[in-house]
CSV table of C-alpha atoms in Angstrom, one decimal:
chain,number,residue,atom,x,y,z
R,27,ALA,CA,73.6,16.9,21.3
R,28,ASN,CA,73.1,15.2,17.9
R,29,PRO,CA,69.3,14.7,17.3
R,30,ASN,CA,69.7,13.2,13.8
R,31,VAL,CA,68.9,9.4,14.0
R,32,LYS,CA,70.1,8.6,10.5
R,33,SER,CA,73.5,10.3,11.0
R,34,GLY,CA,74.5,7.4,13.3
R,35,LEU,CA,74.9,5.2,10.3
R,36,SER,CA,77.8,7.3,8.9
R,37,ASN,CA,79.1,9.2,11.8
R,38,THR,CA,79.3,6.6,14.6
R,39,LYS,CA,81.9,8.5,16.7
R,40,ASP,CA,80.1,11.8,16.5
R,41,MET,CA,76.9,10.1,17.9
R,42,ILE,CA,78.9,8.9,20.9
R,43,ASP,CA,80.8,12.1,21.4
R,44,GLN,CA,77.8,14.5,20.9
R,45,ASN,CA,75.4,12.5,23.0
R,46,ILE,CA,77.0,10.2,25.6
R,47,LEU,CA,80.2,12.2,26.3
R,48,VAL,CA,78.4,15.5,26.3
R,49,THR,CA,75.9,14.1,28.9
R,50,TYR,CA,78.9,12.9,31.0
R,51,ASN,CA,80.6,16.3,30.7
R,52,VAL,CA,77.5,18.1,31.8
R,53,LEU,CA,77.0,15.8,34.8
R,54,GLU,CA,80.7,16.1,35.8
R,55,ALA,CA,80.4,19.9,35.7
R,56,MET,CA,77.3,19.6,37.8
R,57,ARG,CA,79.0,17.4,40.3
R,58,LYS,CA,82.0,19.7,40.7
R,59,ASN,CA,79.8,22.8,41.1
R,60,ASN,CA,77.2,21.2,43.3
R,61,VAL,CA,74.3,21.6,40.8
R,62,LYS,CA,71.6,19.1,41.8
R,63,LYS,CA,69.0,19.0,39.0
R,64,ILE,CA,69.1,18.1,35.3
R,65,ASN,CA,66.3,17.9,32.7
R,66,PHE,CA,67.2,15.6,29.9
R,67,THR,CA,65.6,15.2,26.5
R,68,SER,CA,65.7,11.6,25.6
R,69,SER,CA,63.7,9.9,22.8
R,70,SER,CA,61.1,7.3,22.0
R,71,VAL,CA,63.7,5.3,20.1
R,72,VAL,CA,65.2,4.0,23.4
R,73,TYR,CA,62.3,1.5,23.3
R,74,GLY,CA,63.4,0.0,20.0
R,75,GLU,CA,60.7,-2.0,18.2
R,76,SER,CA,58.2,-2.1,21.1
R,77,LYS,CA,55.7,-4.9,21.2
R,78,THR,CA,53.4,-2.8,23.3
R,79,ILE,CA,51.6,0.1,21.5
R,80,PRO,CA,51.1,2.6,23.0
R,81,THR,CA,54.4,2.1,24.9
R,82,PRO,CA,54.5,3.0,28.6
R,83,GLU,CA,57.6,4.3,30.5
R,84,ASN,CA,58.0,1.0,32.3
R,85,TYR,CA,58.2,-1.1,29.1
R,86,SER,CA,61.1,-3.6,29.0
R,87,PRO,CA,63.5,-4.7,27.7
R,88,LEU,CA,64.8,-1.5,26.3
R,89,MET,CA,66.6,-2.6,23.1
R,90,PRO,CA,67.4,0.3,20.8
R,91,ILE,CA,68.0,-0.5,17.1
R,92,SER,CA,69.9,2.7,16.2
R,93,LEU,CA,73.1,4.1,17.5
R,94,TYR,CA,71.1,7.3,18.3
R,95,GLY,CA,68.7,5.3,20.5
R,96,ALA,CA,71.6,3.5,22.2
R,97,SER,CA,73.3,6.8,22.9
R,98,LYS,CA,70.2,8.2,24.5
R,99,LEU,CA,69.6,5.1,26.6
R,100,ALA,CA,73.3,5.2,27.7
R,101,SER,CA,72.9,8.9,28.7
R,102,GLU,CA,69.8,8.0,30.7
R,103,ALA,CA,71.8,5.3,32.5
R,104,ILE,CA,74.6,7.7,33.3
R,105,ILE,CA,72.1,10.2,34.8
R,106,SER,CA,70.7,7.4,36.9
R,107,ALA,CA,74.2,6.5,38.1
R,108,TYR,CA,75.0,10.1,39.0
R,109,SER,CA,71.7,10.4,40.8
R,110,SER,CA,72.5,7.4,43.0
R,111,SER,CA,76.1,8.2,43.5
R,112,PHE,CA,76.1,12.0,43.8
R,113,GLY,CA,72.5,13.0,44.7
R,114,ILE,CA,71.8,14.7,41.3
R,115,LYS,CA,68.1,14.5,40.5
R,116,GLY,CA,67.1,14.0,36.9
R,117,THR,CA,63.9,14.3,34.9
R,118,ILE,CA,64.1,12.4,31.6
R,119,PHE,CA,61.7,13.1,28.8
R,120,ARG,CA,61.3,10.4,26.2
R,121,LEU,CA,60.0,12.5,23.3
R,122,ALA,CA,58.0,11.5,20.2
R,123,ASN,CA,58.9,13.3,17.0
R,124,VAL,CA,59.0,17.0,17.9
R,125,VAL,CA,58.1,19.3,15.0
R,126,GLY,CA,57.9,23.1,14.7
R,127,PRO,CA,58.8,26.0,12.4
R,128,ARG,CA,62.5,25.8,13.2
R,129,SER,CA,62.8,22.1,12.3
R,130,ASP,CA,66.0,21.6,10.3
R,131,HIS,CA,65.9,17.9,9.9
R,132,GLY,CA,63.3,15.1,9.9
R,133,VAL,CA,60.7,14.0,7.4
R,134,ILE,CA,58.9,17.3,7.0
R,135,HIS,CA,62.1,19.2,6.3
R,136,ASP,CA,63.3,16.5,4.0
R,137,PHE,CA,60.1,16.5,2.0
R,138,ILE,CA,60.1,20.3,1.6
R,139,MET,CA,63.7,20.2,0.4
R,140,LYS,CA,63.0,17.4,-2.1
R,141,LEU,CA,59.9,19.2,-3.5
R,142,GLY,CA,61.9,22.4,-3.7
R,143,GLU,CA,64.2,20.6,-6.1
R,144,ASN,CA,61.6,18.5,-8.0
R,145,LYS,CA,58.0,19.7,-7.8
R,146,ASN,CA,56.6,16.8,-9.8
R,147,THR,CA,57.9,13.7,-8.0
R,148,LEU,CA,58.5,13.0,-4.3
R,149,LYS,CA,60.6,10.0,-3.5
R,150,ILE,CA,59.8,8.5,-0.1
R,151,LEU,CA,62.1,6.3,2.0
R,152,GLY,CA,60.3,3.1,2.8
R,153,ASP,CA,56.9,1.9,1.7
R,154,GLY,CA,55.0,4.9,3.2
R,155,ASN,CA,53.3,2.8,5.9
R,156,GLN,CA,55.6,3.7,8.8
R,157,LYS,CA,53.4,5.1,11.5
R,158,LYS,CA,54.7,7.5,14.2
R,159,SER,CA,53.6,10.1,16.7
R,160,TYR,CA,54.3,13.8,16.1
R,161,ILE,CA,54.1,16.5,18.7
R,162,TYR,CA,54.2,20.2,18.1
R,163,VAL,CA,57.0,22.0,19.9
R,164,ASP,CA,54.7,24.2,22.0
R,165,ASP,CA,53.0,21.2,23.4
R,166,CYS,CA,56.3,19.5,24.1
R,167,VAL,CA,57.7,22.6,26.0
R,168,GLU,CA,54.5,22.9,28.1
R,169,ALA,CA,54.8,19.2,29.1
R,170,MET,CA,58.5,19.6,30.0
R,171,VAL,CA,57.9,22.7,32.1
R,172,LEU,CA,55.1,21.0,34.0
R,173,ALA,CA,57.1,17.9,34.8
R,174,SER,CA,60.5,19.5,35.4
R,175,ASN,CA,59.9,19.7,39.1
R,176,SER,CA,59.3,16.0,39.5
R,177,LYS,CA,60.2,14.9,43.0
R,178,ASP,CA,61.5,11.5,41.9
R,179,ASP,CA,65.3,11.0,42.1
R,180,VAL,CA,65.1,10.1,38.4
R,181,GLY,CA,61.7,10.7,36.8
R,182,VAL,CA,60.9,9.4,33.4
R,183,PHE,CA,58.1,10.8,31.3
R,184,ASN,CA,56.8,10.0,27.8
R,185,VAL,CA,55.9,13.1,25.8
R,186,GLY,CA,53.9,12.7,22.6
R,187,SER,CA,50.5,12.9,20.9
R,188,ASP,CA,47.7,10.4,21.4
R,189,ASP,CA,47.8,9.2,17.8
R,190,TYR,CA,50.1,8.4,14.9
R,191,ILE,CA,50.1,9.1,11.2
R,192,ASP,CA,51.9,7.4,8.3
R,193,VAL,CA,54.5,8.8,6.0
R,194,LYS,CA,52.1,9.0,3.1
R,195,GLU,CA,49.8,11.4,5.1
R,196,ILE,CA,52.9,13.6,5.9
R,197,ALA,CA,53.8,13.7,2.2
R,198,GLU,CA,50.3,14.8,1.3
R,199,ALA,CA,50.2,17.4,4.1
R,200,VAL,CA,53.6,18.9,3.0
R,201,SER,CA,52.6,18.8,-0.7
R,202,LYS,CA,49.3,20.7,0.1
R,203,ALA,CA,51.2,23.3,2.2
R,204,MET,CA,53.4,23.9,-0.9
R,205,GLY,CA,50.5,24.0,-3.3
R,206,LEU,CA,51.8,20.9,-5.2
R,207,GLN,CA,50.4,17.6,-6.3
R,208,PRO,CA,53.5,15.5,-6.9
R,209,VAL,CA,53.6,11.8,-7.8
R,210,LEU,CA,54.6,9.9,-4.7
R,211,GLU,CA,57.2,7.2,-5.3
R,212,PHE,CA,57.6,4.7,-2.5
R,213,GLY,CA,60.4,2.2,-1.6
R,214,SER,CA,59.8,-1.4,-0.9
R,215,GLU,CA,61.1,-1.7,2.7
R,216,ASP,CA,58.9,-1.4,5.8
R,217,ARG,CA,61.2,1.4,7.2
R,218,GLY,CA,63.2,4.3,5.8
R,219,TRP,CA,66.7,3.2,6.8
R,220,LYS,CA,68.5,0.7,9.0
R,221,GLY,CA,67.7,1.7,12.6
R,222,ASP,CA,64.4,3.3,11.7
R,223,VAL,CA,61.5,2.2,14.0
R,224,PRO,CA,58.5,1.6,11.7
R,225,VAL,CA,55.8,2.0,14.4
R,226,MET,CA,55.9,4.4,17.4
R,227,LEU,CA,53.2,5.6,19.7
R,228,LEU,CA,53.9,6.5,23.4
R,229,ALA,CA,51.6,6.1,26.3
R,230,THR,CA,51.3,9.5,28.0
R,231,ASP,CA,49.1,8.8,31.0
R,232,LYS,CA,51.9,9.7,33.4
R,233,ILE,CA,52.5,13.2,32.1
R,234,LYS,CA,48.7,13.7,31.7
R,235,SER,CA,48.3,12.9,35.4
R,236,LEU,CA,50.1,16.1,36.2
R,237,GLY,CA,47.5,18.1,34.3
R,238,TRP,CA,49.1,18.3,30.9
R,239,LYS,CA,46.8,18.7,27.9
R,240,LEU,CA,47.6,18.3,24.2
R,241,ASN,CA,46.6,21.1,21.8
R,242,TYR,CA,47.6,19.4,18.5
R,243,ASN,CA,47.3,15.9,17.3
R,244,SER,CA,49.9,14.4,15.0
R,245,LEU,CA,48.4,15.5,11.7
R,246,GLU,CA,47.6,19.0,13.0
R,247,ALA,CA,51.2,19.3,14.3
R,248,VAL,CA,52.6,18.2,10.9
R,249,LYS,CA,50.3,20.5,8.9
R,250,LEU,CA,51.1,23.5,11.1
R,251,THR,CA,54.8,22.9,10.9
R,252,ALA,CA,54.8,22.5,7.1
R,253,GLU,CA,52.7,25.6,6.7
R,254,LYS,CA,55.0,27.7,8.9
R,255,ILE,CA,58.2,26.4,7.3
R,256,VAL,CA,56.8,27.0,3.8
R,257,SER,CA,55.5,30.5,4.8
R,258,GLY,CA,58.8,31.4,6.4
R,259,SER,CA,60.9,30.3,3.3
R,260,LYS,CA,58.6,32.3,1.0
R,261,HIS,CA,59.0,35.3,3.2
R,262,SER,CA,62.8,35.0,3.5
R,263,GLY,CA,63.0,34.4,-0.3
R,264,SER,CA,61.2,37.6,-1.0
R,265,GLN,CA,63.6,39.8,0.9
């Protein structure tokens, strides 16, 4: 699967091939081999620019504004159809921004790369006020394991933190992890790129009803991720 939201602006066919068609191929293989259960990682971007914050699983209409979001929603629909037609059960996880030490794309990774090239100035896409929820990978995995045995034919669960932070806070956290104090240069738009959702926060009552508990809020997840990536790069660079 292709998890890079921005790449849909330049590689439209790749987004279709690597998300929608891959999902279809997996489901076809399951049908032919009588495999009856799939756990699918979807995304918060299927909600588009939600008018309800936090956004619950039953929010409608689902109107993605990026090709990535559309490909995830289409994949969800295919899973639903295979469930109805062929008895394949599916658990769909609509994830907030998942971060961790192996992140190789996304805002934290981008900021670290930019500051590695220019320690004095950090150029930020958008006006810095975009607010989104971030969840540490360990918390995300725990939620998915807990809900993976959902008895619904097609169960849908939001997975995210209880809060959101803005891009400026992320820039400050990454800069601190790197021991830098760069000048932050912001754009003028309310979002980083076409298809970027400027505000995202998921309602997580459903997953919590199963006993799931969050260990890190958004800022803690971002700080921990930045610290681990920076620490890892320093370690690898010293070898």
